[in-house]
């Protein structure tokens, strides 16, 4: 693969595929998966009397513009005294993907879908995750529903889990819904076709903002990490844009956090060991304290989520330009999330970043294996049968899922770097406004703003500080390696 020939999306696909192999992930499905797939006649059917028919409710999905693996639907109902009942339906993937089958074995190996701009490597075959197990519009699908009641001020007053049949009435996208909520766009066409969907979205948004405010008060961290997204015109990369964290994303985020908390509590009440998603209280807290001191802010000497959130909120207001870089520093010092097995009577680690004690992944079984494991545990608990996994199996899966998720993130990061190099490779010699984002023994790193991309600073340099703005000149790129080199522009 020669540098000068790298102009196309297909080249990024080759890079992504190789990155999957090199990280211990399987980019392709084995023949046994195809054989099993051919035996599946259609979406899962079930005649169980305990499965409720909720197809009449005005369910909607809100996801990325290009998402085709729809894992969850939401619908809200107003109750007396300003209370709200929220239903979150999660696709019943287990109904078609049986434990120990070839499709399940592949999903268990990779544990997650890997999303790169050039190619998505789905955890499940597309015929399932885009169709038969996806909560697609105007089709009846089996789901596991978490029904939650909230008081007028957003406090959870009760919840229940059960299986149901659901029907997505409107497939919606984050950006369009958010623009409408904030009076910057029209009601999306798919929503306007359904009577009352405008009121439904307002109801959901109002509840989500109450939940968000409550979590912020508990010390939930508002972080804004650098998440560039490549755009293509056919085979040619045309631009890279940052993904906006908007009101519709907040809506889904809050409802998924609430659902994951209820799921965790449900399994604990059943006396079942479960796979929790945790972010430990930071061991490197004193380094976080030092970072805050650099901004003139004193944090307590012991981990304190509320104090950290107050510092971050203040910095976001004062300096939004540099906030993504501060966020990244804090994320690295906090340590990444991991999967652990917790028992009802055991020590609860919790999720430091979200400021919640009970948390697991349960709302995306089409794209994350821990969610499929959790779904099987829930379904077994609902009928009072033995858990489908032993504690020893869960412990082994927790380690494996954590490792594979880390590998998947490295693949996605590697391809993002190659995307930026590909977009910039014919702009050698051009000048860009930049921000110094890191200085360490391996080099000095900068981020340019348009297009949003990171690279290394080379050549003669004066003394620089992290956060300093400067003009840089593009010196070289390597698409295969994802390298971008800049020098200071004189």
GROMACS .gro file of C-alpha atoms in nm:
model
  490
    1UNK     CA    1   0.000   0.000   0.000
    2UNK     CA    2   0.182   0.310  -0.124
    3UNK     CA    3   0.124   0.649   0.040
    4UNK     CA    4   0.050   0.828  -0.288
    5UNK     CA    5  -0.223   0.579  -0.383
    6UNK     CA    6  -0.420   0.622  -0.063
    7UNK     CA    7  -0.718   0.830  -0.166
    8UNK     CA    8  -1.019   0.616  -0.095
    9UNK     CA    9  -1.256   0.483   0.167
   10UNK     CA   10  -1.157   0.129   0.061
   11UNK     CA   11  -0.802   0.198   0.182
   12UNK     CA   12  -0.936   0.290   0.525
   13UNK     CA   13  -1.139  -0.034   0.518
   14UNK     CA   14  -0.815  -0.231   0.465
   15UNK     CA   15  -0.651  -0.041   0.754
   16UNK     CA   16  -0.955  -0.105   0.979
   17UNK     CA   17  -0.965  -0.476   0.892
   18UNK     CA   18  -0.594  -0.516   0.964
   19UNK     CA   19  -0.635  -0.326   1.293
   20UNK     CA   20  -0.913  -0.569   1.393
   21UNK     CA   21  -0.689  -0.872   1.323
   22UNK     CA   22  -0.392  -0.724   1.505
   23UNK     CA   23  -0.602  -0.652   1.818
   24UNK     CA   24  -0.746  -1.003   1.846
   25UNK     CA   25  -1.088  -0.920   1.699
   26UNK     CA   26  -1.249  -1.118   1.416
   27UNK     CA   27  -1.344  -0.888   1.124
   28UNK     CA   28  -1.541  -1.156   0.938
   29UNK     CA   29  -1.807  -1.410   1.040
   30UNK     CA   30  -1.708  -1.779   1.013
   31UNK     CA   31  -1.905  -2.015   0.781
   32UNK     CA   32  -2.088  -2.169   1.079
   33UNK     CA   33  -2.255  -1.831   1.142
   34UNK     CA   34  -2.380  -1.818   0.783
   35UNK     CA   35  -2.517  -2.173   0.815
   36UNK     CA   36  -2.708  -2.082   1.131
   37UNK     CA   37  -2.832  -1.760   0.971
   38UNK     CA   38  -2.982  -1.951   0.677
   39UNK     CA   39  -3.189  -2.160   0.917
   40UNK     CA   40  -3.352  -1.851   1.076
   41UNK     CA   41  -3.690  -1.800   0.910
   42UNK     CA   42  -3.782  -1.455   1.042
   43UNK     CA   43  -3.811  -1.243   1.358
   44UNK     CA   44  -3.860  -1.423   1.689
   45UNK     CA   45  -4.216  -1.526   1.773
   46UNK     CA   46  -4.343  -1.625   2.116
   47UNK     CA   47  -4.687  -1.730   2.238
   48UNK     CA   48  -4.604  -1.695   2.608
   49UNK     CA   49  -4.908  -1.551   2.793
   50UNK     CA   50  -4.678  -1.339   3.012
   51UNK     CA   51  -4.565  -1.135   2.708
   52UNK     CA   52  -4.765  -0.810   2.709
   53UNK     CA   53  -4.893  -0.650   2.391
   54UNK     CA   54  -4.771  -0.288   2.391
   55UNK     CA   55  -4.779  -0.239   2.014
   56UNK     CA   56  -5.047   0.032   2.051
   57UNK     CA   57  -4.817   0.274   2.240
   58UNK     CA   58  -4.652   0.562   2.046
   59UNK     CA   59  -4.300   0.419   2.068
   60UNK     CA   60  -4.012   0.595   1.892
   61UNK     CA   61  -3.639   0.532   1.843
   62UNK     CA   62  -3.380   0.811   1.850
   63UNK     CA   63  -3.033   0.724   1.724
   64UNK     CA   64  -2.763   0.838   1.482
   65UNK     CA   65  -2.872   0.934   1.130
   66UNK     CA   66  -2.708   0.623   0.985
   67UNK     CA   67  -2.790   0.374   1.264
   68UNK     CA   68  -2.961   0.058   1.149
   69UNK     CA   69  -2.913  -0.156   1.462
   70UNK     CA   70  -3.197  -0.012   1.673
   71UNK     CA   71  -3.168  -0.148   2.026
   72UNK     CA   72  -3.422   0.054   2.222
   73UNK     CA   73  -3.752   0.241   2.200
   74UNK     CA   74  -3.899   0.491   2.447
   75UNK     CA   75  -4.245   0.616   2.533
   76UNK     CA   76  -4.375   0.828   2.823
   77UNK     CA   77  -4.718   0.868   2.984
   78UNK     CA   78  -4.837   1.147   3.213
   79UNK     CA   79  -4.981   1.035   3.547
   80UNK     CA   80  -5.155   1.230   3.823
   81UNK     CA   81  -4.976   1.514   4.011
   82UNK     CA   82  -4.715   1.572   3.739
   83UNK     CA   83  -4.575   1.217   3.764
   84UNK     CA   84  -4.450   1.037   3.453
   85UNK     CA   85  -4.438   0.669   3.359
   86UNK     CA   86  -4.152   0.592   3.122
   87UNK     CA   87  -4.125   0.269   2.923
   88UNK     CA   88  -3.791   0.170   2.771
   89UNK     CA   89  -3.808  -0.132   2.539
   90UNK     CA   90  -3.485  -0.320   2.466
   91UNK     CA   91  -3.467  -0.555   2.166
   92UNK     CA   92  -3.501  -0.921   2.273
   93UNK     CA   93  -3.190  -1.040   2.091
   94UNK     CA   94  -3.166  -1.356   2.302
   95UNK     CA   95  -3.494  -1.478   2.148
   96UNK     CA   96  -3.306  -1.541   1.819
   97UNK     CA   97  -2.943  -1.568   1.934
   98UNK     CA   98  -2.934  -1.868   2.161
   99UNK     CA   99  -2.654  -1.915   2.411
  100UNK     CA  100  -2.372  -2.134   2.276
  101UNK     CA  101  -2.484  -2.115   1.911
  102UNK     CA  102  -2.230  -2.018   1.636
  103UNK     CA  103  -2.370  -1.662   1.617
  104UNK     CA  104  -2.342  -1.632   1.996
  105UNK     CA  105  -1.987  -1.772   1.989
  106UNK     CA  106  -1.875  -1.503   1.742
  107UNK     CA  107  -2.047  -1.231   1.947
  108UNK     CA  108  -1.881  -1.368   2.261
  109UNK     CA  109  -1.539  -1.353   2.091
  110UNK     CA  110  -1.562  -0.989   1.975
  111UNK     CA  111  -1.804  -0.872   2.252
  112UNK     CA  112  -1.888  -0.548   2.068
  113UNK     CA  113  -1.961  -0.393   1.732
  114UNK     CA  114  -1.669  -0.183   1.609
  115UNK     CA  115  -1.762   0.144   1.439
  116UNK     CA  116  -1.522   0.301   1.192
  117UNK     CA  117  -1.623   0.553   0.925
  118UNK     CA  118  -1.503   0.327   0.645
  119UNK     CA  119  -1.672   0.009   0.766
  120UNK     CA  120  -1.878  -0.111   1.060
  121UNK     CA  121  -1.784  -0.454   1.200
  122UNK     CA  122  -2.112  -0.562   1.362
  123UNK     CA  123  -2.113  -0.800   1.656
  124UNK     CA  124  -2.411  -0.981   1.500
  125UNK     CA  125  -2.472  -1.049   1.129
  126UNK     CA  126  -2.646  -0.757   0.957
  127UNK     CA  127  -2.954  -0.967   0.875
  128UNK     CA  128  -3.010  -0.982   1.252
  129UNK     CA  129  -2.890  -0.650   1.392
  130UNK     CA  130  -3.027  -0.443   1.097
  131UNK     CA  131  -3.349  -0.640   1.062
  132UNK     CA  132  -3.467  -0.941   1.260
  133UNK     CA  133  -3.346  -0.828   1.605
  134UNK     CA  134  -3.358  -0.452   1.534
  135UNK     CA  135  -3.659  -0.250   1.656
  136UNK     CA  136  -3.732  -0.126   1.305
  137UNK     CA  137  -4.029   0.100   1.228
  138UNK     CA  138  -4.372  -0.050   1.156
  139UNK     CA  139  -4.275  -0.404   1.259
  140UNK     CA  140  -4.377  -0.603   1.567
  141UNK     CA  141  -4.081  -0.713   1.775
  142UNK     CA  142  -4.023  -0.888   2.107
  143UNK     CA  143  -3.856  -0.676   2.374
  144UNK     CA  144  -3.766  -0.662   2.741
  145UNK     CA  145  -3.939  -0.355   2.886
  146UNK     CA  146  -3.831  -0.152   3.187
  147UNK     CA  147  -4.129   0.046   3.314
  148UNK     CA  148  -4.032   0.330   3.551
  149UNK     CA  149  -4.243   0.578   3.748
  150UNK     CA  150  -4.100   0.922   3.830
  151UNK     CA  151  -4.230   1.192   4.062
  152UNK     CA  152  -4.293   1.548   3.945
  153UNK     CA  153  -3.932   1.640   4.035
  154UNK     CA  154  -3.779   1.342   3.855
  155UNK     CA  155  -3.726   1.100   4.146
  156UNK     CA  156  -3.772   0.729   4.068
  157UNK     CA  157  -4.066   0.598   4.275
  158UNK     CA  158  -4.097   0.246   4.134
  159UNK     CA  159  -4.011   0.018   3.843
  160UNK     CA  160  -4.082  -0.323   3.694
  161UNK     CA  161  -3.936  -0.540   3.419
  162UNK     CA  162  -4.129  -0.769   3.187
  163UNK     CA  163  -4.134  -0.906   2.832
  164UNK     CA  164  -4.354  -0.740   2.571
  165UNK     CA  165  -4.435  -0.707   2.205
  166UNK     CA  166  -4.366  -0.356   2.074
  167UNK     CA  167  -4.390  -0.160   1.749
  168UNK     CA  168  -4.169   0.137   1.658
  169UNK     CA  169  -4.396   0.415   1.524
  170UNK     CA  170  -4.122   0.668   1.435
  171UNK     CA  171  -3.752   0.619   1.357
  172UNK     CA  172  -3.589   0.950   1.456
  173UNK     CA  173  -3.233   1.091   1.457
  174UNK     CA  174  -3.054   1.285   1.730
  175UNK     CA  175  -2.966   1.603   1.540
  176UNK     CA  176  -3.310   1.659   1.387
  177UNK     CA  177  -3.495   1.592   1.715
  178UNK     CA  178  -3.256   1.815   1.907
  179UNK     CA  179  -3.296   2.101   1.656
  180UNK     CA  180  -3.675   2.078   1.693
  181UNK     CA  181  -3.663   2.065   2.076
  182UNK     CA  182  -3.449   2.379   2.076
  183UNK     CA  183  -3.677   2.557   1.824
  184UNK     CA  184  -3.409   2.552   1.553
  185UNK     CA  185  -3.580   2.314   1.312
  186UNK     CA  186  -3.908   2.156   1.205
  187UNK     CA  187  -4.061   1.850   1.369
  188UNK     CA  188  -3.902   1.553   1.186
  189UNK     CA  189  -4.131   1.410   0.916
  190UNK     CA  190  -4.143   1.063   1.078
  191UNK     CA  191  -4.268   1.226   1.402
  192UNK     CA  192  -4.518   1.455   1.230
  193UNK     CA  193  -4.693   1.150   1.081
  194UNK     CA  194  -4.786   1.021   1.428
  195UNK     CA  195  -5.059   1.208   1.617
  196UNK     CA  196  -4.928   1.340   1.949
  197UNK     CA  197  -4.561   1.252   1.884
  198UNK     CA  198  -4.464   1.620   1.930
  199UNK     CA  199  -4.613   1.620   2.282
  200UNK     CA  200  -4.451   1.280   2.344
  201UNK     CA  201  -4.104   1.415   2.259
  202UNK     CA  202  -4.156   1.723   2.479
  203UNK     CA  203  -4.264   1.497   2.767
  204UNK     CA  204  -3.954   1.279   2.727
  205UNK     CA  205  -3.720   1.579   2.697
  206UNK     CA  206  -3.865   1.744   3.011
  207UNK     CA  207  -3.820   1.425   3.215
  208UNK     CA  208  -3.467   1.369   3.080
  209UNK     CA  209  -3.359   1.720   3.180
  210UNK     CA  210  -3.492   1.662   3.535
  211UNK     CA  211  -3.295   1.335   3.558
  212UNK     CA  212  -2.985   1.510   3.426
  213UNK     CA  213  -3.016   1.791   3.683
  214UNK     CA  214  -3.048   1.536   3.966
  215UNK     CA  215  -2.737   1.348   3.852
  216UNK     CA  216  -2.541   1.672   3.817
  217UNK     CA  217  -2.634   1.757   4.176
  218UNK     CA  218  -2.492   1.418   4.282
  219UNK     CA  219  -2.164   1.491   4.102
  220UNK     CA  220  -2.210   1.330   3.760
  221UNK     CA  221  -1.920   1.447   3.544
  222UNK     CA  222  -1.993   1.650   3.231
  223UNK     CA  223  -1.703   1.561   3.005
  224UNK     CA  224  -1.659   1.660   2.642
  225UNK     CA  225  -1.413   1.432   2.472
  226UNK     CA  226  -1.273   1.484   2.123
  227UNK     CA  227  -1.494   1.271   1.892
  228UNK     CA  228  -1.435   1.350   1.524
  229UNK     CA  229  -1.656   1.183   1.263
  230UNK     CA  230  -1.548   1.145   0.898
  231UNK     CA  231  -1.786   1.228   0.612
  232UNK     CA  232  -1.763   1.076   0.265
  233UNK     CA  233  -1.882   1.168  -0.082
  234UNK     CA  234  -1.887   0.827  -0.245
  235UNK     CA  235  -1.537   0.685  -0.201
  236UNK     CA  236  -1.372   1.021  -0.125
  237UNK     CA  237  -1.333   1.157   0.227
  238UNK     CA  238  -1.482   1.508   0.221
  239UNK     CA  239  -1.468   1.638   0.578
  240UNK     CA  240  -1.428   1.557   0.946
  241UNK     CA  241  -1.675   1.704   1.194
  242UNK     CA  242  -1.705   1.690   1.572
  243UNK     CA  243  -2.008   1.510   1.709
  244UNK     CA  244  -2.229   1.754   1.901
  245UNK     CA  245  -2.362   1.642   2.240
  246UNK     CA  246  -2.715   1.775   2.210
  247UNK     CA  247  -3.051   1.757   2.387
  248UNK     CA  248  -3.168   1.443   2.206
  249UNK     CA  249  -2.844   1.260   2.294
  250UNK     CA  250  -2.892   1.371   2.656
  251UNK     CA  251  -3.250   1.236   2.645
  252UNK     CA  252  -3.142   0.887   2.540
  253UNK     CA  253  -2.838   0.895   2.771
  254UNK     CA  254  -3.053   0.975   3.078
  255UNK     CA  255  -3.312   0.710   2.996
  256UNK     CA  256  -3.045   0.445   2.939
  257UNK     CA  257  -2.872   0.532   3.269
  258UNK     CA  258  -3.208   0.506   3.449
  259UNK     CA  259  -3.287   0.172   3.280
  260UNK     CA  260  -2.941   0.030   3.355
  261UNK     CA  261  -2.980   0.128   3.721
  262UNK     CA  262  -3.321  -0.041   3.749
  263UNK     CA  263  -3.189  -0.353   3.574
  264UNK     CA  264  -2.899  -0.373   3.819
  265UNK     CA  265  -3.134  -0.335   4.117
  266UNK     CA  266  -3.377  -0.591   3.974
  267UNK     CA  267  -3.107  -0.859   3.947
  268UNK     CA  268  -2.978  -0.774   4.296
  269UNK     CA  269  -3.332  -0.815   4.435
  270UNK     CA  270  -3.346  -1.159   4.270
  271UNK     CA  271  -3.028  -1.254   4.456
  272UNK     CA  272  -2.845  -1.299   4.124
  273UNK     CA  273  -2.477  -1.229   4.058
  274UNK     CA  274  -2.453  -0.989   3.767
  275UNK     CA  275  -2.211  -0.818   3.532
  276UNK     CA  276  -2.181  -0.457   3.647
  277UNK     CA  277  -2.022  -0.168   3.458
  278UNK     CA  278  -1.802   0.029   3.698
  279UNK     CA  279  -1.562   0.323   3.703
  280UNK     CA  280  -1.370   0.301   4.028
  281UNK     CA  281  -1.304   0.595   4.254
  282UNK     CA  282  -0.985   0.738   4.097
  283UNK     CA  283  -0.659   0.604   4.244
  284UNK     CA  284  -0.480   0.895   4.077
  285UNK     CA  285  -0.703   1.152   4.248
  286UNK     CA  286  -0.405   1.354   4.374
  287UNK     CA  287  -0.294   1.404   4.013
  288UNK     CA  288  -0.646   1.535   3.938
  289UNK     CA  289  -0.603   1.770   4.236
  290UNK     CA  290  -0.274   1.892   4.082
  291UNK     CA  291  -0.445   1.951   3.745
  292UNK     CA  292  -0.715   2.161   3.915
  293UNK     CA  293  -0.448   2.359   4.104
  294UNK     CA  294  -0.301   2.454   3.766
  295UNK     CA  295  -0.632   2.630   3.700
  296UNK     CA  296  -0.630   2.800   4.041
  297UNK     CA  297  -0.889   2.560   4.188
  298UNK     CA  298  -0.843   2.361   4.510
  299UNK     CA  299  -1.008   2.017   4.523
  300UNK     CA  300  -1.033   1.800   4.839
  301UNK     CA  301  -0.753   1.548   4.896
  302UNK     CA  302  -0.996   1.253   4.878
  303UNK     CA  303  -1.209   1.165   4.574
  304UNK     CA  304  -1.512   1.395   4.557
  305UNK     CA  305  -1.729   1.374   4.244
  306UNK     CA  306  -1.931   1.687   4.327
  307UNK     CA  307  -1.623   1.901   4.372
  308UNK     CA  308  -1.474   1.768   4.048
  309UNK     CA  309  -1.800   1.832   3.859
  310UNK     CA  310  -1.813   2.191   3.991
  311UNK     CA  311  -1.455   2.249   3.868
  312UNK     CA  312  -1.531   2.099   3.526
  313UNK     CA  313  -1.855   2.300   3.485
  314UNK     CA  314  -1.667   2.620   3.570
  315UNK     CA  315  -1.390   2.545   3.318
  316UNK     CA  316  -1.646   2.461   3.049
  317UNK     CA  317  -1.803   2.803   3.097
  318UNK     CA  318  -1.470   2.989   3.113
  319UNK     CA  319  -1.284   2.817   2.830
  320UNK     CA  320  -1.497   2.596   2.599
  321UNK     CA  321  -1.216   2.587   2.338
  322UNK     CA  322  -0.976   2.396   2.565
  323UNK     CA  323  -1.240   2.198   2.756
  324UNK     CA  324  -1.214   1.880   2.539
  325UNK     CA  325  -0.844   1.860   2.624
  326UNK     CA  326  -0.906   1.903   2.997
  327UNK     CA  327  -1.179   1.637   2.970
  328UNK     CA  328  -0.934   1.394   2.811
  329UNK     CA  329  -0.679   1.450   3.089
  330UNK     CA  330  -0.945   1.383   3.356
  331UNK     CA  331  -1.074   1.072   3.173
  332UNK     CA  332  -0.720   0.928   3.157
  333UNK     CA  333  -0.657   1.000   3.527
  334UNK     CA  334  -0.992   0.853   3.632
  335UNK     CA  335  -0.919   0.528   3.452
  336UNK     CA  336  -1.145   0.353   3.204
  337UNK     CA  337  -1.464   0.166   3.277
  338UNK     CA  338  -1.455  -0.208   3.331
  339UNK     CA  339  -1.688  -0.502   3.377
  340UNK     CA  340  -1.693  -0.675   3.714
  341UNK     CA  341  -1.912  -0.938   3.878
  342UNK     CA  342  -2.106  -0.816   4.180
  343UNK     CA  343  -2.324  -1.015   4.416
  344UNK     CA  344  -2.623  -0.865   4.602
  345UNK     CA  345  -2.453  -0.888   4.942
  346UNK     CA  346  -2.109  -0.792   4.812
  347UNK     CA  347  -1.930  -0.459   4.795
  348UNK     CA  348  -2.083  -0.220   4.538
  349UNK     CA  349  -1.817  -0.029   4.343
  350UNK     CA  350  -2.048   0.202   4.147
  351UNK     CA  351  -1.976   0.434   3.857
  352UNK     CA  352  -1.775   0.737   3.972
  353UNK     CA  353  -1.816   0.929   3.645
  354UNK     CA  354  -2.196   0.893   3.633
  355UNK     CA  355  -2.240   0.938   4.011
  356UNK     CA  356  -2.458   0.625   4.034
  357UNK     CA  357  -2.414   0.322   4.258
  358UNK     CA  358  -2.612   0.060   4.063
  359UNK     CA  359  -2.508   0.041   3.700
  360UNK     CA  360  -2.471  -0.217   3.427
  361UNK     CA  361  -2.499  -0.236   3.049
  362UNK     CA  362  -2.837  -0.371   2.943
  363UNK     CA  363  -2.980  -0.148   2.668
  364UNK     CA  364  -2.777  -0.240   2.357
  365UNK     CA  365  -2.779  -0.621   2.307
  366UNK     CA  366  -2.745  -0.588   1.927
  367UNK     CA  367  -2.404  -0.422   1.965
  368UNK     CA  368  -2.263  -0.516   2.309
  369UNK     CA  369  -2.225  -0.869   2.446
  370UNK     CA  370  -2.248  -0.773   2.818
  371UNK     CA  371  -2.600  -0.645   2.743
  372UNK     CA  372  -2.692  -0.982   2.590
  373UNK     CA  373  -2.555  -1.162   2.897
  374UNK     CA  374  -2.764  -0.933   3.119
  375UNK     CA  375  -3.073  -0.992   2.906
  376UNK     CA  376  -3.038  -1.367   2.959
  377UNK     CA  377  -3.002  -1.315   3.335
  378UNK     CA  378  -3.318  -1.098   3.339
  379UNK     CA  379  -3.525  -1.342   3.137
  380UNK     CA  380  -3.420  -1.632   3.362
  381UNK     CA  381  -3.507  -1.428   3.674
  382UNK     CA  382  -3.849  -1.332   3.532
  383UNK     CA  383  -3.954  -1.698   3.508
  384UNK     CA  384  -3.770  -1.805   3.823
  385UNK     CA  385  -3.528  -2.039   3.647
  386UNK     CA  386  -3.161  -2.101   3.723
  387UNK     CA  387  -2.921  -1.827   3.598
  388UNK     CA  388  -2.775  -1.919   3.256
  389UNK     CA  389  -2.419  -1.843   3.374
  390UNK     CA  390  -2.225  -1.956   3.680
  391UNK     CA  391  -2.036  -1.696   3.884
  392UNK     CA  392  -1.705  -1.836   3.751
  393UNK     CA  393  -1.827  -1.797   3.390
  394UNK     CA  394  -1.937  -1.438   3.461
  395UNK     CA  395  -1.597  -1.352   3.610
  396UNK     CA  396  -1.420  -1.489   3.301
  397UNK     CA  397  -1.661  -1.298   3.073
  398UNK     CA  398  -1.609  -0.975   3.268
  399UNK     CA  399  -1.231  -0.988   3.206
  400UNK     CA  400  -1.279  -1.083   2.841
  401UNK     CA  401  -1.541  -0.813   2.768
  402UNK     CA  402  -1.324  -0.544   2.930
  403UNK     CA  403  -1.019  -0.649   2.725
  404UNK     CA  404  -1.211  -0.671   2.395
  405UNK     CA  405  -1.381  -0.335   2.450
  406UNK     CA  406  -1.038  -0.181   2.503
  407UNK     CA  407  -0.915  -0.345   2.181
  408UNK     CA  408  -1.220  -0.216   1.989
  409UNK     CA  409  -1.161   0.139   2.112
  410UNK     CA  410  -0.799   0.118   1.997
  411UNK     CA  411  -0.913   0.006   1.650
  412UNK     CA  412  -1.158   0.297   1.628
  413UNK     CA  413  -0.892   0.545   1.747
  414UNK     CA  414  -0.635   0.409   1.499
  415UNK     CA  415  -0.877   0.448   1.207
  416UNK     CA  416  -0.973   0.801   1.318
  417UNK     CA  417  -0.605   0.898   1.297
  418UNK     CA  418  -0.579   0.747   0.947
  419UNK     CA  419  -0.896   0.934   0.840
  420UNK     CA  420  -0.743   1.265   0.945
  421UNK     CA  421  -0.417   1.183   0.764
  422UNK     CA  422  -0.615   1.090   0.452
  423UNK     CA  423  -0.814   1.415   0.457
  424UNK     CA  424  -0.499   1.623   0.505
  425UNK     CA  425  -0.256   1.433   0.280
  426UNK     CA  426  -0.289   1.677  -0.013
  427UNK     CA  427  -0.265   1.988   0.207
  428UNK     CA  428   0.110   1.970   0.285
  429UNK     CA  429   0.250   2.319   0.346
  430UNK     CA  430  -0.083   2.471   0.454
  431UNK     CA  431  -0.113   2.666   0.781
  432UNK     CA  432  -0.362   2.594   1.058
  433UNK     CA  433  -0.461   2.745   1.391
  434UNK     CA  434  -0.374   2.495   1.663
  435UNK     CA  435  -0.373   2.427   2.035
  436UNK     CA  436  -0.096   2.248   2.228
  437UNK     CA  437  -0.265   1.943   2.386
  438UNK     CA  438   0.027   1.747   2.529
  439UNK     CA  439   0.396   1.765   2.610
  440UNK     CA  440   0.569   1.444   2.718
  441UNK     CA  441   0.892   1.250   2.652
  442UNK     CA  442   0.750   1.109   2.326
  443UNK     CA  443   0.687   1.455   2.181
  444UNK     CA  444   0.470   1.765   2.169
  445UNK     CA  445   0.113   1.725   2.043
  446UNK     CA  446  -0.124   1.978   1.889
  447UNK     CA  447  -0.488   1.983   1.780
  448UNK     CA  448  -0.602   2.185   1.480
  449UNK     CA  449  -0.959   2.311   1.463
  450UNK     CA  450  -1.063   2.293   1.098
  451UNK     CA  451  -1.063   2.008   1.024
  452UNK     CA  452  -1.050   1.876   1.383
  453UNK     CA  453  -0.735   1.661   1.388
  454UNK     CA  454  -0.441   1.585   1.616
  455UNK     CA  455  -0.076   1.552   1.526
  456UNK     CA  456   0.282   1.581   1.646
  457UNK     CA  457   0.487   1.897   1.644
  458UNK     CA  458   0.839   1.854   1.501
  459UNK     CA  459   1.140   2.075   1.435
  460UNK     CA  460   1.279   2.364   1.639
  461UNK     CA  461   1.044   2.473   1.913
  462UNK     CA  462   1.042   2.748   2.174
  463UNK     CA  463   0.923   2.661   2.525
  464UNK     CA  464   0.555   2.573   2.493
  465UNK     CA  465   0.275   2.512   2.743
  466UNK     CA  466  -0.029   2.285   2.722
  467UNK     CA  467  -0.327   2.499   2.624
  468UNK     CA  468  -0.119   2.749   2.429
  469UNK     CA  469  -0.252   2.854   2.085
  470UNK     CA  470  -0.020   2.887   1.787
  471UNK     CA  471  -0.004   2.864   1.408
  472UNK     CA  472   0.136   2.543   1.261
  473UNK     CA  473   0.229   2.423   0.912
  474UNK     CA  474   0.149   2.072   0.787
  475UNK     CA  475   0.477   1.890   0.713
  476UNK     CA  476   0.383   1.529   0.638
  477UNK     CA  477   0.116   1.258   0.675
  478UNK     CA  478   0.115   0.878   0.680
  479UNK     CA  479  -0.230   0.730   0.623
  480UNK     CA  480  -0.117   0.371   0.692
  481UNK     CA  481   0.026   0.464   1.033
  482UNK     CA  482  -0.215   0.746   1.114
  483UNK     CA  483   0.069   0.996   1.160
  484UNK     CA  484   0.036   1.372   1.105
  485UNK     CA  485   0.339   1.599   1.158
  486UNK     CA  486   0.330   1.978   1.193
  487UNK     CA  487   0.597   2.243   1.244
  488UNK     CA  488   0.558   2.589   1.394
  489UNK     CA  489   0.464   2.836   1.118
  490UNK     CA  490   0.699   3.133   1.097
   0.00000   0.00000   0.00000
